[in-house]
JSON list of C-alpha atoms in Angstrom, two decimals:
[
{"chain": "A", "resi": 1, "resn": "MET", "atom": "CA", "xyz": [139.97, -68.05, 59.87]},
{"chain": "A", "resi": 2, "resn": "ALA", "atom": "CA", "xyz": [141.15, -67.89, 56.46]},
{"chain": "A", "resi": 3, "resn": "LYS", "atom": "CA", "xyz": [143.63, -65.06, 56.75]},
{"chain": "A", "resi": 4, "resn": "ALA", "atom": "CA", "xyz": [145.39, -67.21, 59.44]},
{"chain": "A", "resi": 5, "resn": "TYR", "atom": "CA", "xyz": [146.62, -69.21, 56.22]},
{"chain": "A", "resi": 6, "resn": "ASN", "atom": "CA", "xyz": [147.54, -66.38, 54.02]},
{"chain": "A", "resi": 7, "resn": "HIS", "atom": "CA", "xyz": [150.78, -66.39, 55.69]},
{"chain": "A", "resi": 8, "resn": "ILE", "atom": "CA", "xyz": [152.01, -69.83, 54.90]},
{"chain": "A", "resi": 9, "resn": "SER", "atom": "CA", "xyz": [153.04, -68.98, 51.34]},
{"chain": "A", "resi": 10, "resn": "GLN", "atom": "CA", "xyz": [155.54, -66.22, 52.87]},
{"chain": "A", "resi": 11, "resn": "PRO", "atom": "CA", "xyz": [158.89, -68.19, 52.24]},
{"chain": "A", "resi": 12, "resn": "GLU", "atom": "CA", "xyz": [160.06, -65.85, 55.19]},
{"chain": "A", "resi": 13, "resn": "ILE", "atom": "CA", "xyz": [158.02, -67.16, 58.09]},
{"chain": "A", "resi": 14, "resn": "PRO", "atom": "CA", "xyz": [159.35, -70.41, 59.47]},
{"chain": "A", "resi": 15, "resn": "VAL", "atom": "CA", "xyz": [157.52, -73.39, 59.18]},
{"chain": "A", "resi": 16, "resn": "LYS", "atom": "CA", "xyz": [157.90, -73.95, 63.07]},
{"chain": "A", "resi": 17, "resn": "ASP", "atom": "CA", "xyz": [155.61, -70.78, 63.26]},
{"chain": "A", "resi": 18, "resn": "THR", "atom": "CA", "xyz": [152.64, -71.91, 61.42]},
{"chain": "A", "resi": 19, "resn": "LEU", "atom": "CA", "xyz": [149.51, -72.80, 63.11]},
{"chain": "A", "resi": 20, "resn": "LEU", "atom": "CA", "xyz": [149.52, -76.41, 61.60]},
{"chain": "A", "resi": 21, "resn": "TYR", "atom": "CA", "xyz": [152.52, -77.54, 62.19]},
{"chain": "A", "resi": 22, "resn": "ASN", "atom": "CA", "xyz": [152.40, -76.53, 65.78]},
{"chain": "A", "resi": 23, "resn": "LYS", "atom": "CA", "xyz": [148.81, -78.62, 66.07]},
{"chain": "A", "resi": 24, "resn": "ALA", "atom": "CA", "xyz": [150.71, -81.40, 64.17]},
{"chain": "A", "resi": 25, "resn": "LEU", "atom": "CA", "xyz": [153.08, -80.99, 67.45]},
{"chain": "A", "resi": 26, "resn": "ASP", "atom": "CA", "xyz": [150.44, -80.80, 69.76]},
{"chain": "A", "resi": 27, "resn": "ILE", "atom": "CA", "xyz": [148.95, -84.15, 68.46]},
{"chain": "A", "resi": 28, "resn": "TYR", "atom": "CA", "xyz": [152.16, -85.79, 68.91]},
{"chain": "A", "resi": 29, "resn": "THR", "atom": "CA", "xyz": [152.45, -84.91, 72.59]},
{"chain": "A", "resi": 30, "resn": "LEU", "atom": "CA", "xyz": [148.74, -85.56, 73.31]},
{"chain": "A", "resi": 31, "resn": "SER", "atom": "CA", "xyz": [148.98, -89.33, 71.37]},
{"chain": "A", "resi": 32, "resn": "ARG", "atom": "CA", "xyz": [152.49, -89.76, 73.16]},
{"chain": "A", "resi": 33, "resn": "SER", "atom": "CA", "xyz": [150.78, -88.58, 77.11]},
{"chain": "A", "resi": 34, "resn": "ILE", "atom": "CA", "xyz": [147.92, -90.36, 76.40]},
{"chain": "A", "resi": 35, "resn": "THR", "atom": "CA", "xyz": [150.02, -93.76, 75.42]},
{"chain": "A", "resi": 36, "resn": "SER", "atom": "CA", "xyz": [152.25, -93.38, 78.23]},
{"chain": "A", "resi": 37, "resn": "HIS", "atom": "CA", "xyz": [149.21, -93.07, 80.79]},
{"chain": "A", "resi": 38, "resn": "LEU", "atom": "CA", "xyz": [147.45, -96.17, 79.32]},
{"chain": "A", "resi": 39, "resn": "THR", "atom": "CA", "xyz": [150.64, -98.00, 79.01]},
{"chain": "A", "resi": 40, "resn": "GLU", "atom": "CA", "xyz": [152.38, -97.15, 82.14]},
{"chain": "A", "resi": 41, "resn": "ASN", "atom": "CA", "xyz": [154.97, -95.18, 80.13]},
{"chain": "A", "resi": 42, "resn": "LYS", "atom": "CA", "xyz": [156.11, -98.18, 77.93]},
{"chain": "A", "resi": 43, "resn": "THR", "atom": "CA", "xyz": [158.29, -96.84, 75.32]},
{"chain": "A", "resi": 44, "resn": "VAL", "atom": "CA", "xyz": [157.35, -97.30, 71.26]},
{"chain": "A", "resi": 45, "resn": "SER", "atom": "CA", "xyz": [159.95, -99.98, 70.83]},
{"chain": "A", "resi": 46, "resn": "THR", "atom": "CA", "xyz": [158.30, -101.95, 73.51]},
{"chain": "A", "resi": 47, "resn": "LEU", "atom": "CA", "xyz": [154.83, -101.16, 72.29]},
{"chain": "A", "resi": 48, "resn": "TYR", "atom": "CA", "xyz": [155.77, -102.52, 68.80]},
{"chain": "A", "resi": 49, "resn": "ALA", "atom": "CA", "xyz": [156.94, -105.61, 70.37]},
{"chain": "A", "resi": 50, "resn": "SER", "atom": "CA", "xyz": [154.01, -106.45, 72.35]},
{"chain": "A", "resi": 51, "resn": "ASP", "atom": "CA", "xyz": [151.50, -109.27, 71.85]},
{"chain": "A", "resi": 52, "resn": "ASN", "atom": "CA", "xyz": [148.65, -106.86, 73.27]},
{"chain": "A", "resi": 53, "resn": "GLU", "atom": "CA", "xyz": [146.29, -105.36, 70.54]},
{"chain": "A", "resi": 54, "resn": "SER", "atom": "CA", "xyz": [145.46, -102.13, 72.54]},
{"chain": "A", "resi": 55, "resn": "GLU", "atom": "CA", "xyz": [149.36, -101.38, 72.60]},
{"chain": "A", "resi": 56, "resn": "ASN", "atom": "CA", "xyz": [149.89, -102.00, 69.11]},
{"chain": "A", "resi": 57, "resn": "THR", "atom": "CA", "xyz": [147.38, -99.77, 68.31]},
{"chain": "A", "resi": 58, "resn": "LEU", "atom": "CA", "xyz": [148.86, -97.24, 70.80]},
{"chain": "A", "resi": 59, "resn": "GLU", "atom": "CA", "xyz": [152.09, -97.38, 69.22]},
{"chain": "A", "resi": 60, "resn": "GLU", "atom": "CA", "xyz": [150.78, -97.03, 65.43]},
{"chain": "A", "resi": 61, "resn": "ILE", "atom": "CA", "xyz": [148.89, -93.98, 66.82]},
{"chain": "A", "resi": 62, "resn": "VAL", "atom": "CA", "xyz": [152.19, -92.38, 67.88]},
{"chain": "A", "resi": 63, "resn": "ILE", "atom": "CA", "xyz": [154.02, -93.05, 65.38]},
{"chain": "A", "resi": 64, "resn": "SER", "atom": "CA", "xyz": [151.55, -91.87, 62.87]},
{"chain": "A", "resi": 65, "resn": "ALA", "atom": "CA", "xyz": [151.36, -88.50, 64.86]},
{"chain": "A", "resi": 66, "resn": "VAL", "atom": "CA", "xyz": [155.08, -88.23, 65.02]},
{"chain": "A", "resi": 67, "resn": "THR", "atom": "CA", "xyz": [155.05, -88.29, 61.36]},
{"chain": "A", "resi": 68, "resn": "LEU", "atom": "CA", "xyz": [152.81, -85.02, 60.84]},
{"chain": "A", "resi": 69, "resn": "PRO", "atom": "CA", "xyz": [155.15, -82.44, 61.52]},
{"chain": "A", "resi": 70, "resn": "SER", "atom": "CA", "xyz": [157.94, -83.55, 59.60]},
{"chain": "A", "resi": 71, "resn": "LYS", "atom": "CA", "xyz": [155.54, -84.00, 56.23]},
{"chain": "A", "resi": 72, "resn": "ILE", "atom": "CA", "xyz": [154.36, -80.64, 57.03]},
{"chain": "A", "resi": 73, "resn": "ALA", "atom": "CA", "xyz": [157.45, -79.26, 57.00]},
{"chain": "A", "resi": 74, "resn": "ILE", "atom": "CA", "xyz": [158.45, -80.77, 53.54]},
{"chain": "A", "resi": 75, "resn": "ALA", "atom": "CA", "xyz": [155.51, -79.90, 51.75]},
{"chain": "A", "resi": 76, "resn": "GLN", "atom": "CA", "xyz": [155.93, -76.08, 53.08]},
{"chain": "A", "resi": 77, "resn": "THR", "atom": "CA", "xyz": [159.44, -75.65, 51.85]},
{"chain": "A", "resi": 78, "resn": "THR", "atom": "CA", "xyz": [159.94, -78.28, 48.82]},
{"chain": "A", "resi": 79, "resn": "LYS", "atom": "CA", "xyz": [159.76, -76.55, 45.38]},
{"chain": "A", "resi": 80, "resn": "ASN", "atom": "CA", "xyz": [159.14, -80.01, 44.07]},
{"chain": "A", "resi": 81, "resn": "ILE", "atom": "CA", "xyz": [155.54, -80.36, 43.36]},
{"chain": "A", "resi": 82, "resn": "GLY", "atom": "CA", "xyz": [155.48, -84.30, 43.21]},
{"chain": "A", "resi": 83, "resn": "LEU", "atom": "CA", "xyz": [157.14, -84.02, 46.90]},
{"chain": "A", "resi": 84, "resn": "ARG", "atom": "CA", "xyz": [154.83, -81.53, 48.04]},
{"chain": "A", "resi": 85, "resn": "LEU", "atom": "CA", "xyz": [151.55, -83.62, 46.83]},
{"chain": "A", "resi": 86, "resn": "ASP", "atom": "CA", "xyz": [153.24, -86.97, 48.04]},
{"chain": "A", "resi": 87, "resn": "SER", "atom": "CA", "xyz": [153.56, -85.07, 51.36]},
{"chain": "A", "resi": 88, "resn": "THR", "atom": "CA", "xyz": [149.98, -83.74, 51.71]},
{"chain": "A", "resi": 89, "resn": "ASN", "atom": "CA", "xyz": [148.56, -86.98, 50.38]},
{"chain": "A", "resi": 90, "resn": "SER", "atom": "CA", "xyz": [150.78, -88.67, 53.65]},
{"chain": "A", "resi": 91, "resn": "ILE", "atom": "CA", "xyz": [149.37, -86.15, 56.16]},
{"chain": "A", "resi": 92, "resn": "ILE", "atom": "CA", "xyz": [145.39, -86.96, 55.29]},
{"chain": "A", "resi": 93, "resn": "HIS", "atom": "CA", "xyz": [146.62, -90.92, 55.46]},
{"chain": "A", "resi": 94, "resn": "HIS", "atom": "CA", "xyz": [148.09, -90.49, 58.74]},
{"chain": "A", "resi": 95, "resn": "ILE", "atom": "CA", "xyz": [145.12, -88.59, 59.95]},
{"chain": "A", "resi": 96, "resn": "ASP", "atom": "CA", "xyz": [142.85, -90.80, 58.94]},
{"chain": "A", "resi": 97, "resn": "ARG", "atom": "CA", "xyz": [144.48, -93.80, 60.31]},
{"chain": "A", "resi": 98, "resn": "ILE", "atom": "CA", "xyz": [144.74, -91.86, 63.80]},
{"chain": "A", "resi": 99, "resn": "ARG", "atom": "CA", "xyz": [141.02, -91.50, 63.68]},
{"chain": "A", "resi": 100, "resn": "ALA", "atom": "CA", "xyz": [140.60, -95.34, 62.53]},
{"chain": "A", "resi": 101, "resn": "ASN", "atom": "CA", "xyz": [143.02, -96.34, 65.73]},
{"chain": "A", "resi": 102, "resn": "CYS", "atom": "CA", "xyz": [140.76, -94.02, 67.96]},
{"chain": "A", "resi": 103, "resn": "LYS", "atom": "CA", "xyz": [137.96, -95.70, 67.07]},
{"chain": "A", "resi": 104, "resn": "LYS", "atom": "CA", "xyz": [139.57, -99.21, 67.22]},
{"chain": "A", "resi": 105, "resn": "LEU", "atom": "CA", "xyz": [140.67, -98.41, 70.71]},
{"chain": "A", "resi": 106, "resn": "ARG", "atom": "CA", "xyz": [137.25, -97.02, 72.05]},
{"chain": "A", "resi": 107, "resn": "LYS", "atom": "CA", "xyz": [135.66, -100.49, 71.31]},
{"chain": "A", "resi": 108, "resn": "ILE", "atom": "CA", "xyz": [138.40, -102.08, 72.70]},
{"chain": "A", "resi": 109, "resn": "SER", "atom": "CA", "xyz": [138.27, -101.05, 76.22]},
{"chain": "A", "resi": 110, "resn": "LYS", "atom": "CA", "xyz": [136.28, -98.74, 78.49]},
{"chain": "A", "resi": 111, "resn": "ARG", "atom": "CA", "xyz": [139.63, -97.11, 80.04]},
{"chain": "A", "resi": 112, "resn": "ASN", "atom": "CA", "xyz": [140.64, -96.20, 76.52]},
{"chain": "A", "resi": 113, "resn": "ARG", "atom": "CA", "xyz": [137.54, -94.45, 75.56]},
{"chain": "A", "resi": 114, "resn": "GLU", "atom": "CA", "xyz": [137.62, -91.14, 76.87]},
{"chain": "A", "resi": 115, "resn": "HIS", "atom": "CA", "xyz": [141.17, -90.81, 75.95]},
{"chain": "A", "resi": 116, "resn": "MET", "atom": "CA", "xyz": [140.71, -91.51, 72.49]},
{"chain": "A", "resi": 117, "resn": "ARG", "atom": "CA", "xyz": [137.73, -88.98, 72.35]},
{"chain": "A", "resi": 118, "resn": "VAL", "atom": "CA", "xyz": [140.14, -86.35, 73.14]},
{"chain": "A", "resi": 119, "resn": "LEU", "atom": "CA", "xyz": [142.55, -87.28, 70.36]},
{"chain": "A", "resi": 120, "resn": "SER", "atom": "CA", "xyz": [139.69, -88.03, 68.03]},
{"chain": "A", "resi": 121, "resn": "SER", "atom": "CA", "xyz": [138.60, -84.29, 68.61]},
{"chain": "A", "resi": 122, "resn": "GLU", "atom": "CA", "xyz": [141.94, -82.93, 68.21]},
{"chain": "A", "resi": 123, "resn": "ILE", "atom": "CA", "xyz": [142.36, -84.57, 65.10]},
{"chain": "A", "resi": 124, "resn": "LEU", "atom": "CA", "xyz": [139.13, -83.15, 64.00]},
{"chain": "A", "resi": 125, "resn": "LYS", "atom": "CA", "xyz": [140.41, -79.91, 64.26]},
{"chain": "A", "resi": 126, "resn": "PHE", "atom": "CA", "xyz": [143.74, -80.73, 62.95]},
{"chain": "A", "resi": 127, "resn": "LYS", "atom": "CA", "xyz": [142.35, -81.85, 59.90]},
{"chain": "A", "resi": 128, "resn": "LYS", "atom": "CA", "xyz": [139.77, -78.97, 59.25]},
{"chain": "A", "resi": 129, "resn": "MET", "atom": "CA", "xyz": [143.22, -76.87, 59.70]},
{"chain": "A", "resi": 130, "resn": "TYR", "atom": "CA", "xyz": [145.04, -79.12, 57.26]},
{"chain": "A", "resi": 131, "resn": "ARG", "atom": "CA", "xyz": [142.29, -78.52, 54.49]},
{"chain": "A", "resi": 132, "resn": "GLN", "atom": "CA", "xyz": [142.75, -75.07, 54.75]},
{"chain": "A", "resi": 133, "resn": "TRP", "atom": "CA", "xyz": [146.44, -75.10, 54.73]},
{"chain": "A", "resi": 134, "resn": "ASN", "atom": "CA", "xyz": [146.34, -77.82, 52.01]},
{"chain": "A", "resi": 135, "resn": "ILE", "atom": "CA", "xyz": [144.73, -75.34, 49.60]},
{"chain": "A", "resi": 136, "resn": "ALA", "atom": "CA", "xyz": [146.93, -72.87, 49.80]},
{"chain": "A", "resi": 137, "resn": "ILE", "atom": "CA", "xyz": [149.91, -75.09, 49.74]},
{"chain": "A", "resi": 138, "resn": "THR", "atom": "CA", "xyz": [149.13, -76.54, 46.78]},
{"chain": "A", "resi": 139, "resn": "GLN", "atom": "CA", "xyz": [148.63, -73.23, 44.93]},
{"chain": "A", "resi": 140, "resn": "GLN", "atom": "CA", "xyz": [152.19, -72.42, 45.92]},
{"chain": "A", "resi": 141, "resn": "ASN", "atom": "CA", "xyz": [154.83, -72.22, 42.56]}
]
């Protein structure tokens, strides 16, 4: 598994071809699909304006998930160490936020439980990949 991450320090490989970036896109797609299913295709702005706690929490999950790919791209392409560290810290913040919101939704409704288990499982896989990627990315000069 470690060999898969050795390539990230090579600048000629585009960010979009890295495993972590693609997994982040998968997380976003999954979170958006689950949200659409549970809310009958409401938009994120509609969820934000809702008085329903479940819908607000789903909106937070989608917003955190959509942030992950851009933070990965920034961390992987910038030469600025401070910006790289800010981006990697932001990624872990959003991972933890998604996990906490999944846990919250599992408690709120039985309807949410299985969907949130699936998303939580994918987030745990992402977090494991992130740890390995983060070690490599923070060692880049």
